[in-house]
Amino acid sequence: MAQVTINIRKAKAELERLSNNIKRAIPKSLNRAGEKTKELIINRTARGEGLSGAFKRYAPDYKDFRSAKGRSTKPDLNFSGRMLSSIDVERVSTNKVIVGFKRKEEEKKAKWNQKSRPFFGVKSSEIGSIETAFKKTFERNI
């Protein structure tokens, strides 16, 4: 007959340590997932792509205005850079982050742009990248 001795105190202490690591890892991982979401939105928009493909062309008058100001005439929702640089990740609780805009003025611009050139959101093809960012950060921190 085999005899096994388990040190319950040691096992309990190890479980407590693991539980504490998980509690710390979740907010860090959520923040990383939020940052990845922000990065995907900014990079996709810079390429002239929205949630449903390429952005529609600028109106001729606006295209001429942009050209006169030395800006690209390819739709990328970037004139001054303030709107996209205002995208931020905000932690609202231990288990929740929100990707939004830091400044109300930039949020208004984004809402207006969202009507004609939807860009702010996550495509189904991007979900895997966000999940991977969460998972890697979580595993690294537990």
Backbone as a printed PyTorch tensor [residue, N CA C, xyz], in Angstrom:
tensor([[[  0.8370,  -1.1720,   0.0000],
         [  0.0000,   0.0000,   0.0000],
         [  0.8850,   1.2400,   0.0000]],

        [[  0.5480,   2.1880,  -0.8730],
         [  1.3200,   3.4290,  -0.9820],
         [  0.6960,   4.4780,  -0.0800]],

        [[  1.5620,   5.3110,   0.4380],
         [  1.0770,   6.3630,   1.3210],
         [  1.5040,   7.7170,   0.7450]],

        [[  0.5630,   8.6430,   0.6620],
         [  0.8320,   9.9740,   0.1340],
         [  0.5320,  10.9820,   1.2260]],

        [[  1.4700,  11.8950,   1.4190],
         [  1.2640,  12.9530,   2.3950],
         [  1.1930,  14.2800,   1.6520]],

        [[  0.1410,  15.0130,   1.9360],
         [ -0.0350,  16.3140,   1.2900],
         [  0.0250,  17.3890,   2.3660]],

        [[  0.8530,  18.3800,   2.1060],
         [  0.9660,  19.5100,   3.0200],
         [ -0.1410,  20.4980,   2.6490]],

        [[ -1.2400,  20.4370,   3.3810],
         [ -2.4130,  21.2610,   3.0880],
         [ -2.0880,  22.7430,   3.1990]],

        [[ -1.3070,  23.1270,   4.1810],
         [ -0.9460,  24.5530,   4.3270],
         [ -0.2140,  25.0700,   3.1030]],

        [[  0.7160,  24.2740,   2.6230],
         [  1.4950,  24.6670,   1.4480],
         [  0.5960,  24.7570,   0.2060]],

        [[ -0.2920,  23.7860,   0.0350],
         [ -1.2060,  23.7890,  -1.1120],
         [ -2.1410,  24.9960,  -1.0340]],

        [[ -2.6450,  25.2690,   0.1580],
         [ -3.5480,  26.4090,   0.3510],
         [ -2.8330,  27.7280,   0.0710]],

        [[ -1.5840,  27.8380,   0.5160],
         [ -0.7980,  29.0560,   0.2780],
         [ -0.5450,  29.2470,  -1.2230]],

        [[ -0.2730,  28.1580,  -1.9230],
         [ -0.0300,  28.2270,  -3.3700],
         [ -1.2980,  28.6500,  -4.1140]],

        [[ -2.4370,  28.1140,  -3.7030],
         [ -3.7080,  28.5150,  -4.3150],
         [ -4.0110,  29.9910,  -4.0430]],

        [[ -3.7140,  30.4590,  -2.8570],
         [ -3.9270,  31.8670,  -2.5050],
         [ -3.0470,  32.7720,  -3.3690]],

        [[ -1.7800,  32.3660,  -3.5510],
         [ -0.8570,  33.1330,  -4.3980],
         [ -1.3540,  33.1870,  -5.8320]],

        [[ -1.8120,  32.0460,  -6.3430],
         [ -2.3350,  31.9820,  -7.7070],
         [ -3.5880,  32.8580,  -7.8400]],

        [[ -4.4590,  32.8310,  -6.8690],
         [ -5.6650,  33.6520,  -6.8790],
         [ -5.3150,  35.1360,  -6.9140]],

        [[ -4.3430,  35.5390,  -6.1160],
         [ -3.9120,  36.9400,  -6.1080],
         [ -3.3020,  37.3470,  -7.4430]],

        [[ -2.5220,  36.4410,  -8.0380],
         [ -1.9190,  36.7320,  -9.3500],
         [ -2.9960,  36.9070, -10.4220]],

        [[ -4.0300,  36.0800, -10.3640],
         [ -5.1300,  36.1870, -11.3290],
         [ -5.8430,  37.5240, -11.1630]],

        [[ -6.0900,  37.9130,  -9.9180],
         [ -6.7670,  39.1910,  -9.6560],
         [ -5.9760,  40.3770, -10.1990]],

        [[ -4.6450,  40.2830, -10.1730],
         [ -3.8090,  41.3600, -10.7120],
         [ -3.6790,  41.2660, -12.2310]],

        [[ -3.7120,  40.0430, -12.7570],
         [ -3.5010,  39.8300, -14.1910],
         [ -4.6990,  40.2660, -15.0310]],

        [[ -5.8930,  40.1260, -14.5100],
         [ -7.0870,  40.4460, -15.2990],
         [ -7.1200,  41.9150, -15.7210]],

        [[ -6.9650,  42.8790, -14.8020],
         [ -6.9830,  44.2840, -15.2570],
         [ -5.8660,  44.6150, -16.2480]],

        [[ -4.6700,  44.0700, -16.0260],
         [ -3.5600,  44.3130, -16.9600],
         [ -3.8910,  43.7460, -18.3400]],

        [[ -4.4840,  42.5680, -18.3610],
         [ -4.8110,  41.9080, -19.6220],
         [ -5.9260,  42.6370, -20.3470]],

        [[ -6.9160,  43.1120, -19.5960],
         [ -7.9890,  43.8910, -20.2080],
         [ -7.4490,  45.1820, -20.8020]],

        [[ -6.5440,  45.8280, -20.0830],
         [ -5.9540,  47.0650, -20.5960],
         [ -5.1840,  46.7910, -21.8870]],

        [[ -4.4530,  45.6920, -21.9290],
         [ -3.7030,  45.3380, -23.1430],
         [ -4.6580,  45.0590, -24.3010]],

        [[ -5.7710,  44.3750, -24.0200],
         [ -6.7640,  44.1050, -25.0610],
         [ -7.3560,  45.4250, -25.5700]],

        [[ -7.5970,  46.3630, -24.6700],
         [ -8.0900,  47.6830, -25.0650],
         [ -7.0890,  48.4240, -25.9150]],

        [[ -5.8250,  48.3620, -25.5380],
         [ -4.7600,  49.0180, -26.3150],
         [ -4.6410,  48.3850, -27.7000]],

        [[ -4.8020,  47.0660, -27.7720],
         [ -4.7540,  46.3780, -29.0680],
         [ -5.9220,  46.8240, -29.9440]],

        [[ -7.0970,  46.9770, -29.3420],
         [ -8.2770,  47.4560, -30.0710],
         [ -8.0150,  48.8460, -30.6300]],

        [[ -7.4870,  49.7190, -29.7960],
         [ -7.1450,  51.0890, -30.2160],
         [ -6.1570,  51.0560, -31.3840]],

        [[ -5.1300,  50.2530, -31.2500],
         [ -4.1030,  50.1220, -32.2900],
         [ -4.7100,  49.6430, -33.6080]],

        [[ -5.5860,  48.6470, -33.5490],
         [ -6.2200,  48.1300, -34.7630],
         [ -7.0750,  49.1960, -35.4490]],

        [[ -7.8440,  49.9510, -34.6550],
         [ -8.7000,  51.0040, -35.2280],
         [ -7.8380,  52.0660, -35.9110]],

        [[ -6.7910,  52.5220, -35.2360],
         [ -5.9270,  53.5760, -35.7910],
         [ -5.2130,  53.0980, -37.0490]],

        [[ -4.6630,  51.8970, -37.0150],
         [ -3.9310,  51.3820, -38.1810],
         [ -4.8500,  51.1380, -39.3680]],

        [[ -6.0350,  50.5830, -39.1120],
         [ -6.9850,  50.3220, -40.1890],
         [ -7.4440,  51.6400, -40.8120]],

        [[ -7.7270,  52.6170, -39.9720],
         [ -8.1850,  53.9210, -40.4600],
         [ -7.0950,  54.5950, -41.2900]],

        [[ -5.8570,  54.4910, -40.8540],
         [ -4.7340,  55.0850, -41.5870],
         [ -4.5890,  54.4710, -42.9890]],

        [[ -5.0010,  53.2170, -43.1220],
         [ -4.9560,  52.5560, -44.4410],
         [ -6.1550,  52.9240, -45.3050]],

        [[ -7.0870,  53.7100, -44.7540],
         [ -8.2730,  54.1050, -45.5140],
         [ -9.3660,  53.0580, -45.4850]],

        [[ -9.3380,  52.2000, -44.4590],
         [-10.3320,  51.1440, -44.3360],
         [-11.2220,  51.3880, -43.1310]],

        [[-12.4920,  51.0880, -43.3060],
         [-13.4380,  51.1870, -42.2080],
         [-13.9190,  49.8110, -41.8010]],

        [[-15.0330,  49.7800, -41.1040],
         [-15.5820,  48.5130, -40.6290],
         [-16.1150,  47.6480, -41.7590]],

        [[-16.4610,  48.2760, -42.8750],
         [-17.0210,  47.4960, -43.9920],
         [-16.2460,  47.7210, -45.2860]],

        [[-14.9300,  47.8170, -45.1800],
         [-14.1070,  47.9740, -46.3810],
         [-13.5440,  49.3740, -46.5220]],

        [[-13.1020,  49.6830, -47.7360],
         [-12.4790,  50.9830, -48.0070],
         [-13.4700,  52.1180, -47.7840]],

        [[-12.9530,  53.2420, -47.2850],
         [-13.7930,  54.4230, -47.0850],
         [-14.2580,  54.9530, -48.4290]],

        [[-15.4850,  55.5260, -48.4280],
         [-15.9370,  56.1660, -49.6570],
         [-15.0790,  57.4060, -49.8920]],

        [[-14.9880,  57.8110, -51.1400],
         [-14.1460,  58.9490, -51.5180],
         [-14.6570,  60.2440, -50.9090]],

        [[-13.7270,  61.1850, -50.7510],
         [-14.1090,  62.5170, -50.2930],
         [-14.8670,  63.2320, -51.4140]],

        [[-15.7590,  64.1200, -51.0420],
         [-16.4650,  64.9500, -52.0180],
         [-15.4310,  65.8160, -52.7400]],

        [[-15.6560,  66.1410, -54.0170],
         [-14.6750,  66.9190, -54.7880],
         [-14.2390,  68.2270, -54.1010]],

        [[-15.1870,  68.9570, -53.5230],
         [-14.8360,  70.2140, -52.8440],
         [-13.9080,  69.9710, -51.6580]],

        [[-14.2270,  68.9570, -50.8650],
         [-13.4090,  68.6640, -49.6820],
         [-12.0500,  68.1070, -50.1110]],

        [[-12.0380,  67.3470, -51.1810],
         [-10.7860,  66.8020, -51.7060],
         [ -9.8580,  67.9500, -52.1360]],

        [[-10.4250,  68.9610, -52.8150],
         [ -9.6500,  70.1370, -53.2310],
         [ -9.1490,  70.9170, -52.0170]],

        [[-10.0140,  71.0630, -51.0000],
         [ -9.6330,  71.7540, -49.7650],
         [ -8.4470,  71.0550, -49.1060]],

        [[ -8.5180,  69.7380, -48.9860],
         [ -7.4280,  68.9680, -48.3630],
         [ -6.1320,  69.1240, -49.1690]],

        [[ -6.2650,  69.0380, -50.4620],
         [ -5.1060,  69.1660, -51.3380],
         [ -4.4510,  70.5390, -51.1730]],

        [[ -5.2650,  71.5910, -51.1080],
         [ -4.7550,  72.9600, -50.9390],
         [ -4.0390,  73.1260, -49.5950]],

        [[ -4.4530,  72.3500, -48.6090],
         [ -3.8300,  72.4100, -47.2830],
         [ -2.6390,  71.4630, -47.1600]],

        [[ -2.3110,  70.7880, -48.2550],
         [ -1.1610,  69.8880, -48.2490],
         [ -1.4480,  68.5370, -47.6030]],

        [[ -2.7150,  68.1760, -47.5160],
         [ -3.1110,  66.9030, -46.9100],
         [ -3.3950,  65.8820, -48.0000]],

        [[ -3.3630,  64.6280, -47.6030],
         [ -3.6650,  63.5330, -48.5210],
         [ -5.1150,  63.6090, -48.9630]],

        [[ -5.3690,  63.2070, -50.1950],
         [ -6.7470,  63.1930, -50.6780],
         [ -7.3470,  61.7870, -50.5630]],

        [[ -6.5700,  60.8610, -50.0360],
         [ -7.0740,  59.5140, -49.7730],
         [ -7.8200,  59.5500, -48.4380]],

        [[ -9.0630,  59.1150, -48.3920],
         [ -9.8150,  59.1570, -47.1400],
         [ -9.1520,  58.3080, -46.0490]],

        [[ -8.7060,  58.9860, -44.9960],
         [ -8.1050,  58.2900, -43.8560],
         [ -8.5310,  58.9180, -42.5240]],

        [[ -9.4840,  59.8360, -42.5880],
         [-10.0440,  60.5200, -41.4130],
         [ -8.9760,  61.2160, -40.5780]],

        [[ -7.9230,  61.6630, -41.2390],
         [ -6.8280,  62.2950, -40.5110],
         [ -6.4890,  63.6340, -41.1640]],

        [[ -6.9240,  64.6980, -40.5390],
         [ -6.5540,  66.0290, -41.0330],
         [ -5.4940,  66.6260, -40.1140]],

        [[ -5.8320,  66.7610, -38.8470],
         [ -4.8620,  67.3190, -37.8900],
         [ -4.2280,  66.2260, -37.0340]],

        [[ -4.8680,  65.0590, -36.9730],
         [ -4.3700,  63.9690, -36.1410],
         [ -4.9580,  63.9570, -34.7340]],

        [[ -5.7130,  64.9970, -34.4100],
         [ -6.2470,  65.0950, -33.0430],
         [ -7.3340,  64.0690, -32.7430]],

        [[ -8.1970,  63.7810, -33.7130],
         [ -9.2990,  62.8630, -33.4520],
         [ -8.7760,  61.4640, -33.1060]],

        [[ -7.9400,  60.9250, -33.9700],
         [ -7.4480,  59.5690, -33.7300],
         [ -6.5020,  59.5010, -32.5330]],

        [[ -5.7370,  60.5600, -32.2870],
         [ -4.8410,  60.5360, -31.1270],
         [ -5.6100,  60.6870, -29.8180]],

        [[ -6.8760,  61.0520, -29.9120],
         [ -7.7090,  61.1900, -28.7240],
         [ -8.3230,  59.8550, -28.2810]],

        [[ -8.1760,  58.8230, -29.0860],
         [ -8.6970,  57.5120, -28.6910],
         [ -7.9260,  57.0450, -27.4700]],

        [[ -8.6600,  56.5610, -26.4830],
         [ -8.0540,  56.1890, -25.2070],
         [ -8.7220,  54.9380, -24.6490]],

        [[ -7.9930,  54.2540, -23.7860],
         [ -8.5190,  53.0880, -23.0840],
         [ -8.7080,  53.4910, -21.6340]],

        [[ -9.9330,  53.3650, -21.1590],
         [-10.2380,  53.7550, -19.7870],
         [-10.7240,  52.5430, -19.0000]],

        [[-10.1070,  52.3190, -17.8650],
         [-10.5320,  51.2200, -17.0000],
         [-11.6970,  51.7190, -16.1480]],

        [[-12.8430,  51.0670, -16.2700],
         [-14.0140,  51.4960, -15.5180],
         [-14.2880,  50.6050, -14.3120]],

        [[-13.7310,  49.4110, -14.3080],
         [-13.8180,  48.5200, -13.1510],
         [-12.7230,  47.4770, -13.2820]],

        [[-12.6510,  46.5950, -12.3210],
         [-11.6370,  45.5330, -12.3550],
         [-11.7830,  44.6590, -13.5900]],

        [[-13.0220,  44.4970, -14.0370],
         [-13.2960,  43.5790, -15.1390],
         [-13.8010,  44.2520, -16.4100]],

        [[-13.5400,  45.5700, -16.5490],
         [-14.0780,  46.2560, -17.7230],
         [-13.2290,  47.4620, -18.1080]],

        [[-12.9400,  47.5570, -19.4100],
         [-12.3080,  48.7490, -19.9680],
         [-13.1760,  49.2320, -21.1250]],

        [[-13.0800,  50.5250, -21.3960],
         [-13.8180,  51.1160, -22.5080],
         [-12.8180,  51.8240, -23.4170]],

        [[-12.9570,  51.5720, -24.7060],
         [-12.1550,  52.2850, -25.6910],
         [-13.0400,  53.4230, -26.1960]],

        [[-12.5850,  54.6390, -25.9830],
         [-13.3750,  55.8020, -26.3660],
         [-12.4800,  56.9920, -26.6460]],

        [[-13.0340,  58.1770, -26.5030],
         [-12.2990,  59.4030, -26.8030],
         [-12.0820,  60.2170, -25.5320]],

        [[-10.8710,  60.7640, -25.3890],
         [-10.5200,  61.5720, -24.2180],
         [-11.2090,  62.9260, -24.2500]],

        [[-11.3210,  63.4910, -25.4450],
         [-11.8620,  64.8510, -25.5690],
         [-13.2150,  64.8380, -26.2760]],

        [[-14.1630,  65.5880, -25.7310],
         [-15.5250,  65.6490, -26.2760],
         [-15.5480,  66.1700, -27.7070]],

        [[-14.7030,  67.1500, -27.9940],
         [-14.6570,  67.7190, -29.3520],
         [-14.2940,  66.6400, -30.3700]],

        [[-13.3280,  65.8010, -30.0170],
         [-12.8860,  64.7360, -30.9220],
         [-13.9420,  63.6330, -31.0080]],

        [[-14.6520,  63.4010, -29.9190],
         [-15.7390,  62.4170, -29.9300],
         [-16.8540,  62.8660, -30.8730]],

        [[-17.1420,  64.1790, -30.8890],
         [-18.1530,  64.7130, -31.8070],
         [-17.7320,  64.5010, -33.2590]],

        [[-16.4520,  64.7540, -33.5650],
         [-15.9480,  64.5320, -34.9260],
         [-16.1040,  63.0600, -35.3100]],

        [[-15.7570,  62.1910, -34.3670],
         [-15.8220,  60.7520, -34.6370],
         [-17.2600,  60.3120, -34.9100]],

        [[-18.2060,  60.8170, -34.1360],
         [-19.6170,  60.4700, -34.3570],
         [-20.0740,  60.9270, -35.7360]],

        [[-19.6470,  62.1150, -36.1290],
         [-20.0110,  62.6340, -37.4490],
         [-19.4010,  61.7600, -38.5490]],

        [[-18.1130,  61.4220, -38.3980],
         [-17.4380,  60.5690, -39.3880],
         [-18.0390,  59.1660, -39.4190]],

        [[-18.4580,  58.6790, -38.2700],
         [-18.9980,  57.3240, -38.1540],
         [-20.2440,  57.1460, -39.0290]],

        [[-20.9840,  58.2270, -39.2340],
         [-22.2010,  58.1520, -40.0420],
         [-21.8950,  57.8340, -41.5030]],

        [[-20.8870,  58.4770, -42.0680],
         [-20.5980,  58.2940, -43.4910],
         [-19.4470,  57.3290, -43.7520]],

        [[-18.5410,  57.2100, -42.8040],
         [-17.3920,  56.3160, -42.9610],
         [-17.1760,  55.5600, -41.6450]],

        [[-17.9820,  54.5310, -41.3920],
         [-17.8640,  53.7980, -40.1190],
         [-16.4580,  53.2380, -39.9120]],

        [[-15.8380,  53.6280, -38.8200],
         [-14.4630,  53.2070, -38.5310],
         [-14.2790,  52.7390, -37.0990]],

        [[-15.1110,  53.2300, -36.1990],
         [-14.8890,  52.9820, -34.7780],
         [-15.6410,  51.7330, -34.3400]],

        [[-14.8970,  50.6770, -34.1810],
         [-15.4560,  49.3930, -33.7850],
         [-14.4510,  48.3090, -34.1090]],

        [[-14.8880,  47.0720, -33.9540],
         [-14.0080,  45.9310, -34.1730],
         [-14.6330,  45.0370, -35.2380]],

        [[-13.8290,  44.6920, -36.2260],
         [-14.2670,  43.7600, -37.2590],
         [-14.1390,  42.3400, -36.7090]],

        [[-14.9500,  41.4350, -37.2090],
         [-14.8830,  40.0530, -36.7340],
         [-13.4940,  39.4540, -36.9750]],

        [[-12.8230,  39.8850, -38.0240],
         [-11.4860,  39.3720, -38.3290],
         [-10.4220,  39.8900, -37.3460]],

        [[-10.7640,  40.8910, -36.5380],
         [ -9.8060,  41.4710, -35.5870],
         [ -9.9470,  40.9060, -34.1750]],

        [[-11.0390,  40.2170, -33.9270],
         [-11.3090,  39.7100, -32.5760],
         [-10.2090,  38.7690, -32.0980]],

        [[ -9.7210,  37.9160, -32.9740],
         [ -8.6640,  36.9670, -32.5970],
         [ -7.4100,  37.6720, -32.1100]],

        [[ -7.0240,  38.7700, -32.7530],
         [ -5.8380,  39.5250, -32.3340],
         [ -6.0250,  40.1170, -30.9440]],

        [[ -7.2260,  40.5770, -30.6690],
         [ -7.5170,  41.1700, -29.3610],
         [ -7.5060,  40.0880, -28.2890]],

        [[ -8.1050,  38.9480, -28.5920],
         [ -8.1080,  37.8280, -27.6450],
         [ -6.6820,  37.3390, -27.3650]],

        [[ -5.8660,  37.2810, -28.4000],
         [ -4.4740,  36.8470, -28.2380],
         [ -3.6970,  37.8190, -27.3550]],

        [[ -3.9160,  39.1170, -27.5530],
         [ -3.2490,  40.1230, -26.7180],
         [ -3.6360,  39.9410, -25.2600]],

        [[ -4.9250,  39.7090, -25.0060],
         [ -5.3950,  39.4600, -23.6340],
         [ -4.7260,  38.2120, -23.0680]],

        [[ -4.7830,  37.1240, -23.8120],
         [ -4.2820,  35.8300, -23.3470],
         [ -2.7840,  35.8670, -23.0410]],

        [[ -2.0030,  36.4590, -23.9390],
         [ -0.5510,  36.5250, -23.7240],
         [ -0.2160,  37.3410, -22.4800]],

        [[ -0.8900,  38.4560, -22.2950],
         [ -0.6390,  39.2940, -21.1230],
         [ -1.0730,  38.5710, -19.8590]],

        [[ -2.2060,  37.8910, -19.9230],
         [ -2.7140,  37.1530, -18.7630],
         [ -1.7230,  36.0590, -18.3550]],

        [[ -1.2960,  35.2700, -19.3360],
         [ -0.3690,  34.1680, -19.0480],
         [  0.9610,  34.6640, -18.5030]],

        [[  1.4160,  35.7910, -19.0010],
         [  2.6790,  36.3750, -18.5500],
         [  2.5850,  36.8680, -17.0940]],

        [[  1.3760,  37.2380, -16.6690],
         [  1.2150,  37.8420, -15.3530],
         [  0.6860,  36.9140, -14.2640]],

        [[  0.3880,  35.6580, -14.6040],
         [ -0.0620,  34.7700, -13.5200],
         [  1.0220,  33.8800, -12.9940]]])
